[in-house]
Every structure is written in C-alpha cells, then in structure tokens.
C-alpha cells in the first residue's frame, strides 16, 4: 500500500463510511506516509472546526447571562 495514497478516501474515513478493514489500511498507510498523515490531520482539524461552528449556531445559550439580558443581548451576540 506504500504507493496507494489515501487522500481520495479521507472524507469517507472521517465519516465512518468505510469498512473496518479499510479503516485499518488507511490508518497503517497514514502512519507510514507523511503526506497522507498531514492530509488526514488537516481534514480532522477542518471537520472539528465545522462541527464547532455548527454547534455554536444550533445550540441555544446554555445559561442566560442576566447582565447581557438587561442590555437586550445574548452570549451568542459576542461571537
């Protein structure tokens, strides 16, 4: 698998859409290939950022801030 780069399958890997066998192959390849390891790390970082942004937009304020409420604002307005 040394020349079989995984970049085209990274999204599927992160989404959990591949077989367990293929996941192990990808992990083994990424461990041995610096380019693919870097591409996988970059994709994970991007995925985490997207999830974080989606959670910020989707979730209501966990606890109302009375100071901001008196000013007619919410904690989300500060982002």
PDB file of N, CA, C and O in Angstrom:
ATOM      1  N   UNK A   1       0.817  -1.199   0.000  1.00  0.00           N
ATOM      2  CA  UNK A   1       0.000   0.000   0.000  1.00  0.00           C
ATOM      3  C   UNK A   1       0.859   1.261   0.000  1.00  0.00           C
ATOM      4  O   UNK A   1       0.366   2.354   0.089  1.00  0.00           O
ATOM      5  N   UNK A   2       2.167   1.114  -0.110  1.00  0.00           N
ATOM      6  CA  UNK A   2       3.046   2.268   0.008  1.00  0.00           C
ATOM      7  C   UNK A   2       2.783   3.341  -1.042  1.00  0.00           C
ATOM      8  O   UNK A   2       2.970   4.510  -0.783  1.00  0.00           O
ATOM      9  N   UNK A   3       2.343   2.956  -2.251  1.00  0.00           N
ATOM     10  CA  UNK A   3       2.072   3.953  -3.290  1.00  0.00           C
ATOM     11  C   UNK A   3       0.583   4.255  -3.435  1.00  0.00           C
ATOM     12  O   UNK A   3       0.202   5.069  -4.253  1.00  0.00           O
ATOM     13  N   UNK A   4      -0.243   3.579  -2.684  1.00  0.00           N
ATOM     14  CA  UNK A   4      -1.695   3.764  -2.759  1.00  0.00           C
ATOM     15  C   UNK A   4      -2.094   4.845  -1.756  1.00  0.00           C
ATOM     16  O   UNK A   4      -2.458   4.560  -0.631  1.00  0.00           O
ATOM     17  N   UNK A   5      -2.031   6.093  -2.176  1.00  0.00           N
ATOM     18  CA  UNK A   5      -2.326   7.190  -1.258  1.00  0.00           C
ATOM     19  C   UNK A   5      -3.816   7.267  -0.965  1.00  0.00           C
ATOM     20  O   UNK A   5      -4.650   6.906  -1.777  1.00  0.00           O
ATOM     21  N   UNK A   6      -4.130   7.758   0.215  1.00  0.00           N
ATOM     22  CA  UNK A   6      -5.493   7.681   0.763  1.00  0.00           C
ATOM     23  C   UNK A   6      -6.277   8.982   0.659  1.00  0.00           C
ATOM     24  O   UNK A   6      -7.415   9.042   1.095  1.00  0.00           O
ATOM     25  N   UNK A   7      -5.692   9.992   0.070  1.00  0.00           N
ATOM     26  CA  UNK A   7      -6.329  11.313   0.085  1.00  0.00           C
ATOM     27  C   UNK A   7      -7.764  11.298  -0.446  1.00  0.00           C
ATOM     28  O   UNK A   7      -8.620  12.002   0.059  1.00  0.00           O
ATOM     29  N   UNK A   8      -8.028  10.483  -1.447  1.00  0.00           N
ATOM     30  CA  UNK A   8      -9.373  10.451  -2.024  1.00  0.00           C
ATOM     31  C   UNK A   8     -10.389   9.801  -1.094  1.00  0.00           C
ATOM     32  O   UNK A   8     -11.595   9.935  -1.296  1.00  0.00           O
ATOM     33  N   UNK A   9      -9.918   9.094  -0.063  1.00  0.00           N
ATOM     34  CA  UNK A   9     -10.829   8.406   0.854  1.00  0.00           C
ATOM     35  C   UNK A   9     -10.914   9.033   2.244  1.00  0.00           C
ATOM     36  O   UNK A   9     -11.618   8.533   3.109  1.00  0.00           O
ATOM     37  N   UNK A  10     -10.231  10.128   2.452  1.00  0.00           N
ATOM     38  CA  UNK A  10     -10.189  10.732   3.782  1.00  0.00           C
ATOM     39  C   UNK A  10     -11.580  11.142   4.268  1.00  0.00           C
ATOM     40  O   UNK A  10     -11.940  10.875   5.414  1.00  0.00           O
ATOM     41  N   UNK A  11     -12.368  11.748   3.412  1.00  0.00           N
ATOM     42  CA  UNK A  11     -13.719  12.166   3.825  1.00  0.00           C
ATOM     43  C   UNK A  11     -14.566  10.965   4.232  1.00  0.00           C
ATOM     44  O   UNK A  11     -15.282  11.012   5.238  1.00  0.00           O
ATOM     45  N   UNK A  12     -14.484   9.905   3.441  1.00  0.00           N
ATOM     46  CA  UNK A  12     -15.235   8.686   3.765  1.00  0.00           C
ATOM     47  C   UNK A  12     -14.744   8.079   5.075  1.00  0.00           C
ATOM     48  O   UNK A  12     -15.531   7.607   5.896  1.00  0.00           O
ATOM     49  N   UNK A  13     -13.436   8.112   5.289  1.00  0.00           N
ATOM     50  CA  UNK A  13     -12.846   7.584   6.520  1.00  0.00           C
ATOM     51  C   UNK A  13     -13.366   8.357   7.731  1.00  0.00           C
ATOM     52  O   UNK A  13     -13.816   7.766   8.717  1.00  0.00           O
ATOM     53  N   UNK A  14     -13.324   9.679   7.654  1.00  0.00           N
ATOM     54  CA  UNK A  14     -13.766  10.503   8.782  1.00  0.00           C
ATOM     55  C   UNK A  14     -15.269  10.393   9.025  1.00  0.00           C
ATOM     56  O   UNK A  14     -15.718  10.535  10.161  1.00  0.00           O
ATOM     57  N   UNK A  15     -16.021  10.122   7.979  1.00  0.00           N
ATOM     58  CA  UNK A  15     -17.474   9.975   8.122  1.00  0.00           C
ATOM     59  C   UNK A  15     -17.859   8.595   8.648  1.00  0.00           C
ATOM     60  O   UNK A  15     -19.013   8.362   8.981  1.00  0.00           O
ATOM     61  N   UNK A  16     -16.879   7.690   8.724  1.00  0.00           N
ATOM     62  CA  UNK A  16     -17.170   6.344   9.200  1.00  0.00           C
ATOM     63  C   UNK A  16     -17.871   5.488   8.160  1.00  0.00           C
ATOM     64  O   UNK A  16     -18.570   4.546   8.505  1.00  0.00           O
ATOM     65  N   UNK A  17     -17.661   5.797   6.884  1.00  0.00           N
ATOM     66  CA  UNK A  17     -18.357   5.102   5.805  1.00  0.00           C
ATOM     67  C   UNK A  17     -17.589   3.926   5.214  1.00  0.00           C
ATOM     68  O   UNK A  17     -18.088   3.276   4.309  1.00  0.00           O
ATOM     69  N   UNK A  18     -16.399   3.682   5.691  1.00  0.00           N
ATOM     70  CA  UNK A  18     -15.585   2.591   5.151  1.00  0.00           C
ATOM     71  C   UNK A  18     -15.666   1.360   6.044  1.00  0.00           C
ATOM     72  O   UNK A  18     -16.063   1.449   7.204  1.00  0.00           O
ATOM     73  N   UNK A  19     -15.246   0.244   5.499  1.00  0.00           N
ATOM     74  CA  UNK A  19     -15.224  -0.977   6.293  1.00  0.00           C
ATOM     75  C   UNK A  19     -14.118  -0.893   7.335  1.00  0.00           C
ATOM     76  O   UNK A  19     -13.163  -0.118   7.191  1.00  0.00           O
ATOM     77  N   UNK A  20     -14.240  -1.691   8.377  1.00  0.00           N
ATOM     78  CA  UNK A  20     -13.215  -1.706   9.425  1.00  0.00           C
ATOM     79  C   UNK A  20     -11.855  -2.094   8.845  1.00  0.00           C
ATOM     80  O   UNK A  20     -10.825  -1.543   9.215  1.00  0.00           O
ATOM     81  N   UNK A  21     -11.876  -3.024   7.908  1.00  0.00           N
ATOM     82  CA  UNK A  21     -10.643  -3.463   7.259  1.00  0.00           C
ATOM     83  C   UNK A  21      -9.979  -2.299   6.510  1.00  0.00           C
ATOM     84  O   UNK A  21      -8.772  -2.089   6.613  1.00  0.00           O
ATOM     85  N   UNK A  22     -10.780  -1.546   5.761  1.00  0.00           N
ATOM     86  CA  UNK A  22     -10.226  -0.409   5.019  1.00  0.00           C
ATOM     87  C   UNK A  22      -9.764   0.681   5.970  1.00  0.00           C
ATOM     88  O   UNK A  22      -8.740   1.330   5.730  1.00  0.00           O
ATOM     89  N   UNK A  23     -10.480   0.893   7.070  1.00  0.00           N
ATOM     90  CA  UNK A  23     -10.044   1.875   8.075  1.00  0.00           C
ATOM     91  C   UNK A  23      -8.656   1.524   8.596  1.00  0.00           C
ATOM     92  O   UNK A  23      -7.797   2.405   8.725  1.00  0.00           O
ATOM     93  N   UNK A  24      -8.429   0.260   8.887  1.00  0.00           N
ATOM     94  CA  UNK A  24      -7.112  -0.168   9.383  1.00  0.00           C
ATOM     95  C   UNK A  24      -6.029   0.058   8.329  1.00  0.00           C
ATOM     96  O   UNK A  24      -4.918   0.482   8.650  1.00  0.00           O
ATOM     97  N   UNK A  25      -6.361  -0.202   7.067  1.00  0.00           N
ATOM     98  CA  UNK A  25      -5.396   0.029   5.989  1.00  0.00           C
ATOM     99  C   UNK A  25      -5.044   1.508   5.886  1.00  0.00           C
ATOM    100  O   UNK A  25      -3.881   1.880   5.714  1.00  0.00           O
ATOM    101  N   UNK A  26      -6.046   2.344   5.998  1.00  0.00           N
ATOM    102  CA  UNK A  26      -5.821   3.790   5.914  1.00  0.00           C
ATOM    103  C   UNK A  26      -4.971   4.262   7.088  1.00  0.00           C
ATOM    104  O   UNK A  26      -4.035   5.051   6.930  1.00  0.00           O
ATOM    105  N   UNK A  27      -5.281   3.781   8.278  1.00  0.00           N
ATOM    106  CA  UNK A  27      -4.505   4.169   9.460  1.00  0.00           C
ATOM    107  C   UNK A  27      -3.056   3.713   9.333  1.00  0.00           C
ATOM    108  O   UNK A  27      -2.128   4.455   9.683  1.00  0.00           O
ATOM    109  N   UNK A  28      -2.844   2.502   8.822  1.00  0.00           N
ATOM    110  CA  UNK A  28      -1.481   1.995   8.637  1.00  0.00           C
ATOM    111  C   UNK A  28      -0.736   2.830   7.596  1.00  0.00           C
ATOM    112  O   UNK A  28       0.433   3.176   7.777  1.00  0.00           O
ATOM    113  N   UNK A  29      -1.420   3.160   6.512  1.00  0.00           N
ATOM    114  CA  UNK A  29      -0.777   3.967   5.471  1.00  0.00           C
ATOM    115  C   UNK A  29      -0.429   5.356   6.003  1.00  0.00           C
ATOM    116  O   UNK A  29       0.676   5.850   5.781  1.00  0.00           O
ATOM    117  N   UNK A  30      -1.367   5.973   6.706  1.00  0.00           N
ATOM    118  CA  UNK A  30      -1.122   7.319   7.244  1.00  0.00           C
ATOM    119  C   UNK A  30       0.038   7.308   8.234  1.00  0.00           C
ATOM    120  O   UNK A  30       0.797   8.271   8.308  1.00  0.00           O
ATOM    121  N   UNK A  31       0.190   6.223   8.966  1.00  0.00           N
ATOM    122  CA  UNK A  31       1.299   6.121   9.915  1.00  0.00           C
ATOM    123  C   UNK A  31       2.648   6.091   9.198  1.00  0.00           C
ATOM    124  O   UNK A  31       3.651   6.577   9.723  1.00  0.00           O
ATOM    125  N   UNK A  32       2.654   5.561   7.974  1.00  0.00           N
ATOM    126  CA  UNK A  32       3.907   5.414   7.238  1.00  0.00           C
ATOM    127  C   UNK A  32       4.145   6.525   6.211  1.00  0.00           C
ATOM    128  O   UNK A  32       5.271   6.697   5.749  1.00  0.00           O
ATOM    129  N   UNK A  33       3.110   7.265   5.837  1.00  0.00           N
ATOM    130  CA  UNK A  33       3.220   8.261   4.766  1.00  0.00           C
ATOM    131  C   UNK A  33       2.993   9.664   5.336  1.00  0.00           C
ATOM    132  O   UNK A  33       1.876  10.000   5.735  1.00  0.00           O
ATOM    133  N   UNK A  34       4.024  10.459   5.335  1.00  0.00           N
ATOM    134  CA  UNK A  34       3.935  11.795   5.922  1.00  0.00           C
ATOM    135  C   UNK A  34       2.916  12.676   5.199  1.00  0.00           C
ATOM    136  O   UNK A  34       2.147  13.404   5.841  1.00  0.00           O
ATOM    137  N   UNK A  35       2.874  12.607   3.879  1.00  0.00           N
ATOM    138  CA  UNK A  35       1.915  13.432   3.122  1.00  0.00           C
ATOM    139  C   UNK A  35       0.471  13.086   3.494  1.00  0.00           C
ATOM    140  O   UNK A  35      -0.345  13.969   3.711  1.00  0.00           O
ATOM    141  N   UNK A  36       0.168  11.810   3.553  1.00  0.00           N
ATOM    142  CA  UNK A  36      -1.193  11.392   3.869  1.00  0.00           C
ATOM    143  C   UNK A  36      -1.523  11.641   5.336  1.00  0.00           C
ATOM    144  O   UNK A  36      -2.646  11.997   5.674  1.00  0.00           O
ATOM    145  N   UNK A  37      -0.537  11.483   6.212  1.00  0.00           N
ATOM    146  CA  UNK A  37      -0.743  11.769   7.635  1.00  0.00           C
ATOM    147  C   UNK A  37      -1.086  13.247   7.812  1.00  0.00           C
ATOM    148  O   UNK A  37      -1.994  13.613   8.546  1.00  0.00           O
ATOM    149  N   UNK A  38      -0.383  14.100   7.082  1.00  0.00           N
ATOM    150  CA  UNK A  38      -0.641  15.539   7.148  1.00  0.00           C
ATOM    151  C   UNK A  38      -2.028  15.866   6.578  1.00  0.00           C
ATOM    152  O   UNK A  38      -2.769  16.666   7.154  1.00  0.00           O
ATOM    153  N   UNK A  39      -2.380  15.240   5.456  1.00  0.00           N
ATOM    154  CA  UNK A  39      -3.692  15.476   4.846  1.00  0.00           C
ATOM    155  C   UNK A  39      -4.815  15.022   5.781  1.00  0.00           C
ATOM    156  O   UNK A  39      -5.840  15.697   5.910  1.00  0.00           O
ATOM    157  N   UNK A  40      -4.615  13.906   6.459  1.00  0.00           N
ATOM    158  CA  UNK A  40      -5.613  13.394   7.404  1.00  0.00           C
ATOM    159  C   UNK A  40      -5.753  14.328   8.602  1.00  0.00           C
ATOM    160  O   UNK A  40      -6.863  14.654   9.024  1.00  0.00           O
ATOM    161  N   UNK A  41      -4.633  14.796   9.124  1.00  0.00           N
ATOM    162  CA  UNK A  41      -4.675  15.726  10.258  1.00  0.00           C
ATOM    163  C   UNK A  41      -5.369  17.027   9.869  1.00  0.00           C
ATOM    164  O   UNK A  41      -6.174  17.571  10.636  1.00  0.00           O
ATOM    165  N   UNK A  42      -5.081  17.513   8.680  1.00  0.00           N
ATOM    166  CA  UNK A  42      -5.702  18.750   8.200  1.00  0.00           C
ATOM    167  C   UNK A  42      -7.214  18.561   8.048  1.00  0.00           C
ATOM    168  O   UNK A  42      -7.997  19.435   8.433  1.00  0.00           O
ATOM    169  N   UNK A  43      -7.631  17.419   7.513  1.00  0.00           N
ATOM    170  CA  UNK A  43      -9.058  17.141   7.342  1.00  0.00           C
ATOM    171  C   UNK A  43      -9.756  17.011   8.690  1.00  0.00           C
ATOM    172  O   UNK A  43     -10.887  17.468   8.861  1.00  0.00           O
ATOM    173  N   UNK A  44      -9.091  16.386   9.656  1.00  0.00           N
ATOM    174  CA  UNK A  44      -9.678  16.264  11.005  1.00  0.00           C
ATOM    175  C   UNK A  44      -9.868  17.641  11.632  1.00  0.00           C
ATOM    176  O   UNK A  44     -10.887  17.909  12.267  1.00  0.00           O
ATOM    177  N   UNK A  45      -8.871  18.497  11.482  1.00  0.00           N
ATOM    178  CA  UNK A  45      -8.955  19.852  12.027  1.00  0.00           C
ATOM    179  C   UNK A  45     -10.115  20.610  11.397  1.00  0.00           C
ATOM    180  O   UNK A  45     -10.897  21.267  12.093  1.00  0.00           O
ATOM    181  N   UNK A  46     -10.249  20.494  10.088  1.00  0.00           N
ATOM    182  CA  UNK A  46     -11.341  21.172   9.386  1.00  0.00           C
ATOM    183  C   UNK A  46     -12.690  20.626   9.838  1.00  0.00           C
ATOM    184  O   UNK A  46     -13.625  21.391  10.088  1.00  0.00           O
ATOM    185  N   UNK A  47     -12.790  19.307   9.980  1.00  0.00           N
ATOM    186  CA  UNK A  47     -14.030  18.689  10.423  1.00  0.00           C
ATOM    187  C   UNK A  47     -14.401  19.173  11.827  1.00  0.00           C
ATOM    188  O   UNK A  47     -15.559  19.492  12.096  1.00  0.00           O
ATOM    189  N   UNK A  48     -13.434  19.256  12.710  1.00  0.00           N
ATOM    190  CA  UNK A  48     -13.681  19.729  14.077  1.00  0.00           C
ATOM    191  C   UNK A  48     -14.161  21.172  14.079  1.00  0.00           C
ATOM    192  O   UNK A  48     -15.075  21.523  14.823  1.00  0.00           O
ATOM    193  N   UNK A  49     -13.534  21.995  13.249  1.00  0.00           N
ATOM    194  CA  UNK A  49     -13.926  23.405  13.175  1.00  0.00           C
ATOM    195  C   UNK A  49     -15.356  23.537  12.662  1.00  0.00           C
ATOM    196  O   UNK A  49     -16.160  24.319  13.192  1.00  0.00           O
ATOM    197  N   UNK A  50     -15.702  22.763  11.649  1.00  0.00           N
ATOM    198  CA  UNK A  50     -17.056  22.811  11.091  1.00  0.00           C
ATOM    199  C   UNK A  50     -18.079  22.363  12.130  1.00  0.00           C
ATOM    200  O   UNK A  50     -19.131  22.996  12.294  1.00  0.00           O
ATOM    201  N   UNK A  51     -17.768  21.306  12.866  1.00  0.00           N
ATOM    202  CA  UNK A  51     -18.685  20.829  13.913  1.00  0.00           C
ATOM    203  C   UNK A  51     -18.855  21.873  15.007  1.00  0.00           C
ATOM    204  O   UNK A  51     -19.957  22.122  15.479  1.00  0.00           O
ATOM    205  N   UNK A  52     -17.746  22.491  15.413  1.00  0.00           N
ATOM    206  CA  UNK A  52     -17.791  23.517  16.452  1.00  0.00           C
ATOM    207  C   UNK A  52     -18.667  24.691  16.020  1.00  0.00           C
ATOM    208  O   UNK A  52     -19.487  25.179  16.785  1.00  0.00           O
ATOM    209  N   UNK A  53     -18.480  25.145  14.776  1.00  0.00           N
ATOM    210  CA  UNK A  53     -19.277  26.259  14.269  1.00  0.00           C
ATOM    211  C   UNK A  53     -20.756  25.886  14.187  1.00  0.00           C
ATOM    212  O   UNK A  53     -21.620  26.688  14.518  1.00  0.00           O
ATOM    213  N   UNK A  54     -21.047  24.660  13.763  1.00  0.00           N
ATOM    214  CA  UNK A  54     -22.441  24.217  13.679  1.00  0.00           C
ATOM    215  C   UNK A  54     -23.073  24.168  15.066  1.00  0.00           C
ATOM    216  O   UNK A  54     -24.238  24.556  15.234  1.00  0.00           O
ATOM    217  N   UNK A  55     -22.322  23.716  16.052  1.00  0.00           N
ATOM    218  CA  UNK A  55     -22.855  23.663  17.416  1.00  0.00           C
ATOM    219  C   UNK A  55     -23.111  25.061  17.971  1.00  0.00           C
ATOM    220  O   UNK A  55     -24.097  25.285  18.664  1.00  0.00           O
ATOM    221  N   UNK A  56     -22.234  25.989  17.659  1.00  0.00           N
ATOM    222  CA  UNK A  56     -22.435  27.365  18.122  1.00  0.00           C
ATOM    223  C   UNK A  56     -23.725  27.943  17.560  1.00  0.00           C
ATOM    224  O   UNK A  56     -24.464  28.625  18.245  1.00  0.00           O
ATOM    225  N   UNK A  57     -23.973  27.641  16.283  1.00  0.00           N
ATOM    226  CA  UNK A  57     -25.159  28.188  15.627  1.00  0.00           C
ATOM    227  C   UNK A  57     -26.426  27.459  16.050  1.00  0.00           C
ATOM    228  O   UNK A  57     -27.493  28.060  16.103  1.00  0.00           O
ATOM    229  N   UNK A  58     -26.331  26.186  16.358  1.00  0.00           N
ATOM    230  CA  UNK A  58     -27.515  25.370  16.619  1.00  0.00           C
ATOM    231  C   UNK A  58     -27.974  25.403  18.067  1.00  0.00           C
ATOM    232  O   UNK A  58     -29.155  25.327  18.344  1.00  0.00           O
ATOM    233  N   UNK A  59     -27.057  25.505  18.997  1.00  0.00           N
ATOM    234  CA  UNK A  59     -27.446  25.383  20.395  1.00  0.00           C
ATOM    235  C   UNK A  59     -27.823  26.739  20.991  1.00  0.00           C
ATOM    236  O   UNK A  59     -27.191  27.747  20.717  1.00  0.00           O
ATOM    237  N   UNK A  60     -28.854  26.744  21.794  1.00  0.00           N
ATOM    238  CA  UNK A  60     -29.212  27.985  22.484  1.00  0.00           C
ATOM    239  C   UNK A  60     -28.180  28.278  23.576  1.00  0.00           C
ATOM    240  O   UNK A  60     -27.369  27.432  23.913  1.00  0.00           O
ATOM    241  N   UNK A  61     -28.243  29.460  24.097  1.00  0.00           N
ATOM    242  CA  UNK A  61     -27.346  29.803  25.200  1.00  0.00           C
ATOM    243  C   UNK A  61     -27.564  28.811  26.336  1.00  0.00           C
ATOM    244  O   UNK A  61     -28.705  28.595  26.762  1.00  0.00           O
ATOM    245  N   UNK A  62     -26.508  28.181  26.845  1.00  0.00           N
ATOM    246  CA  UNK A  62     -26.686  27.183  27.888  1.00  0.00           C
ATOM    247  C   UNK A  62     -27.262  27.762  29.177  1.00  0.00           C
ATOM    248  O   UNK A  62     -28.033  27.127  29.859  1.00  0.00           O
ATOM    249  N   UNK A  63     -26.902  28.984  29.489  1.00  0.00           N
ATOM    250  CA  UNK A  63     -27.423  29.626  30.690  1.00  0.00           C
ATOM    251  C   UNK A  63     -27.553  31.111  30.372  1.00  0.00           C
ATOM    252  O   UNK A  63     -26.612  31.711  29.869  1.00  0.00           O
ATOM    253  N   UNK A  64     -28.699  31.681  30.634  1.00  0.00           N
ATOM    254  CA  UNK A  64     -28.846  33.100  30.306  1.00  0.00           C
ATOM    255  C   UNK A  64     -27.895  33.959  31.144  1.00  0.00           C
ATOM    256  O   UNK A  64     -27.664  33.693  32.315  1.00  0.00           O
ATOM    257  N   UNK A  65     -27.334  34.930  30.514  1.00  0.00           N
ATOM    258  CA  UNK A  65     -26.466  35.881  31.189  1.00  0.00           C
ATOM    259  C   UNK A  65     -27.330  37.102  31.515  1.00  0.00           C
ATOM    260  O   UNK A  65     -27.741  37.836  30.617  1.00  0.00           O
ATOM    261  N   UNK A  66     -27.620  37.308  32.798  1.00  0.00           N
ATOM    262  CA  UNK A  66     -28.544  38.366  33.206  1.00  0.00           C
ATOM    263  C   UNK A  66     -28.026  39.759  32.853  1.00  0.00           C
ATOM    264  O   UNK A  66     -28.809  40.646  32.498  1.00  0.00           O
ATOM    265  N   UNK A  67     -26.726  39.948  32.900  1.00  0.00           N
ATOM    266  CA  UNK A  67     -26.158  41.239  32.533  1.00  0.00           C
ATOM    267  C   UNK A  67     -26.444  41.538  31.063  1.00  0.00           C
ATOM    268  O   UNK A  67     -26.905  42.621  30.720  1.00  0.00           O
ATOM    269  N   UNK A  68     -26.186  40.547  30.196  1.00  0.00           N
ATOM    270  CA  UNK A  68     -26.446  40.739  28.773  1.00  0.00           C
ATOM    271  C   UNK A  68     -27.939  40.859  28.500  1.00  0.00           C
ATOM    272  O   UNK A  68     -28.355  41.633  27.634  1.00  0.00           O
ATOM    273  N   UNK A  69     -28.747  40.098  29.231  1.00  0.00           N
ATOM    274  CA  UNK A  69     -30.198  40.143  29.033  1.00  0.00           C
ATOM    275  C   UNK A  69     -30.729  41.545  29.308  1.00  0.00           C
ATOM    276  O   UNK A  69     -31.620  42.041  28.610  1.00  0.00           O
ATOM    277  N   UNK A  70     -30.216  42.209  30.324  1.00  0.00           N
ATOM    278  CA  UNK A  70     -30.653  43.569  30.633  1.00  0.00           C
ATOM    279  C   UNK A  70     -30.274  44.540  29.525  1.00  0.00           C
ATOM    280  O   UNK A  70     -30.910  45.567  29.348  1.00  0.00           O
ATOM    281  N   UNK A  71     -29.214  44.184  28.777  1.00  0.00           N
ATOM    282  CA  UNK A  71     -28.797  45.040  27.662  1.00  0.00           C
ATOM    283  C   UNK A  71     -29.478  44.617  26.353  1.00  0.00           C
ATOM    284  O   UNK A  71     -29.214  45.193  25.302  1.00  0.00           O
ATOM    285  N   UNK A  72     -30.334  43.604  26.419  1.00  0.00           N
ATOM    286  CA  UNK A  72     -31.010  43.113  25.230  1.00  0.00           C
ATOM    287  C   UNK A  72     -30.123  42.281  24.325  1.00  0.00           C
ATOM    288  O   UNK A  72     -30.339  42.222  23.117  1.00  0.00           O
ATOM    289  N   UNK A  73     -29.103  41.661  24.879  1.00  0.00           N
ATOM    290  CA  UNK A  73     -28.169  40.851  24.101  1.00  0.00           C
ATOM    291  C   UNK A  73     -28.143  39.429  24.657  1.00  0.00           C
ATOM    292  O   UNK A  73     -28.650  39.168  25.733  1.00  0.00           O
ATOM    293  N   UNK A  74     -27.522  38.548  23.910  1.00  0.00           N
ATOM    294  CA  UNK A  74     -27.270  37.187  24.380  1.00  0.00           C
ATOM    295  C   UNK A  74     -25.787  36.923  24.284  1.00  0.00           C
ATOM    296  O   UNK A  74     -25.045  37.677  23.636  1.00  0.00           O
ATOM    297  N   UNK A  75     -25.325  35.843  24.901  1.00  0.00           N
ATOM    298  CA  UNK A  75     -23.904  35.490  24.849  1.00  0.00           C
ATOM    299  C   UNK A  75     -23.479  35.237  23.412  1.00  0.00           C
ATOM    300  O   UNK A  75     -22.354  35.485  23.029  1.00  0.00           O
ATOM    301  N   UNK A  76     -24.389  34.734  22.595  1.00  0.00           N
ATOM    302  CA  UNK A  76     -24.077  34.433  21.191  1.00  0.00           C
ATOM    303  C   UNK A  76     -23.752  35.707  20.417  1.00  0.00           C
ATOM    304  O   UNK A  76     -23.004  35.681  19.446  1.00  0.00           O
ATOM    305  N   UNK A  77     -24.288  36.859  20.822  1.00  0.00           N
ATOM    306  CA  UNK A  77     -24.012  38.117  20.128  1.00  0.00           C
ATOM    307  C   UNK A  77     -22.544  38.505  20.217  1.00  0.00           C
ATOM    308  O   UNK A  77     -22.061  39.287  19.425  1.00  0.00           O
ATOM    309  N   UNK A  78     -21.825  37.926  21.171  1.00  0.00           N
ATOM    310  CA  UNK A  78     -20.430  38.284  21.372  1.00  0.00           C
ATOM    311  C   UNK A  78     -19.480  37.511  20.464  1.00  0.00           C
ATOM    312  O   UNK A  78     -18.288  37.750  20.476  1.00  0.00           O
ATOM    313  N   UNK A  79     -19.965  36.540  19.705  1.00  0.00           N
ATOM    314  CA  UNK A  79     -19.087  35.745  18.812  1.00  0.00           C
ATOM    315  C   UNK A  79     -18.716  36.508  17.590  1.00  0.00           C
ATOM    316  O   UNK A  79     -19.336  37.237  17.008  1.00  0.00           O
TER     317      UNK A  79
END
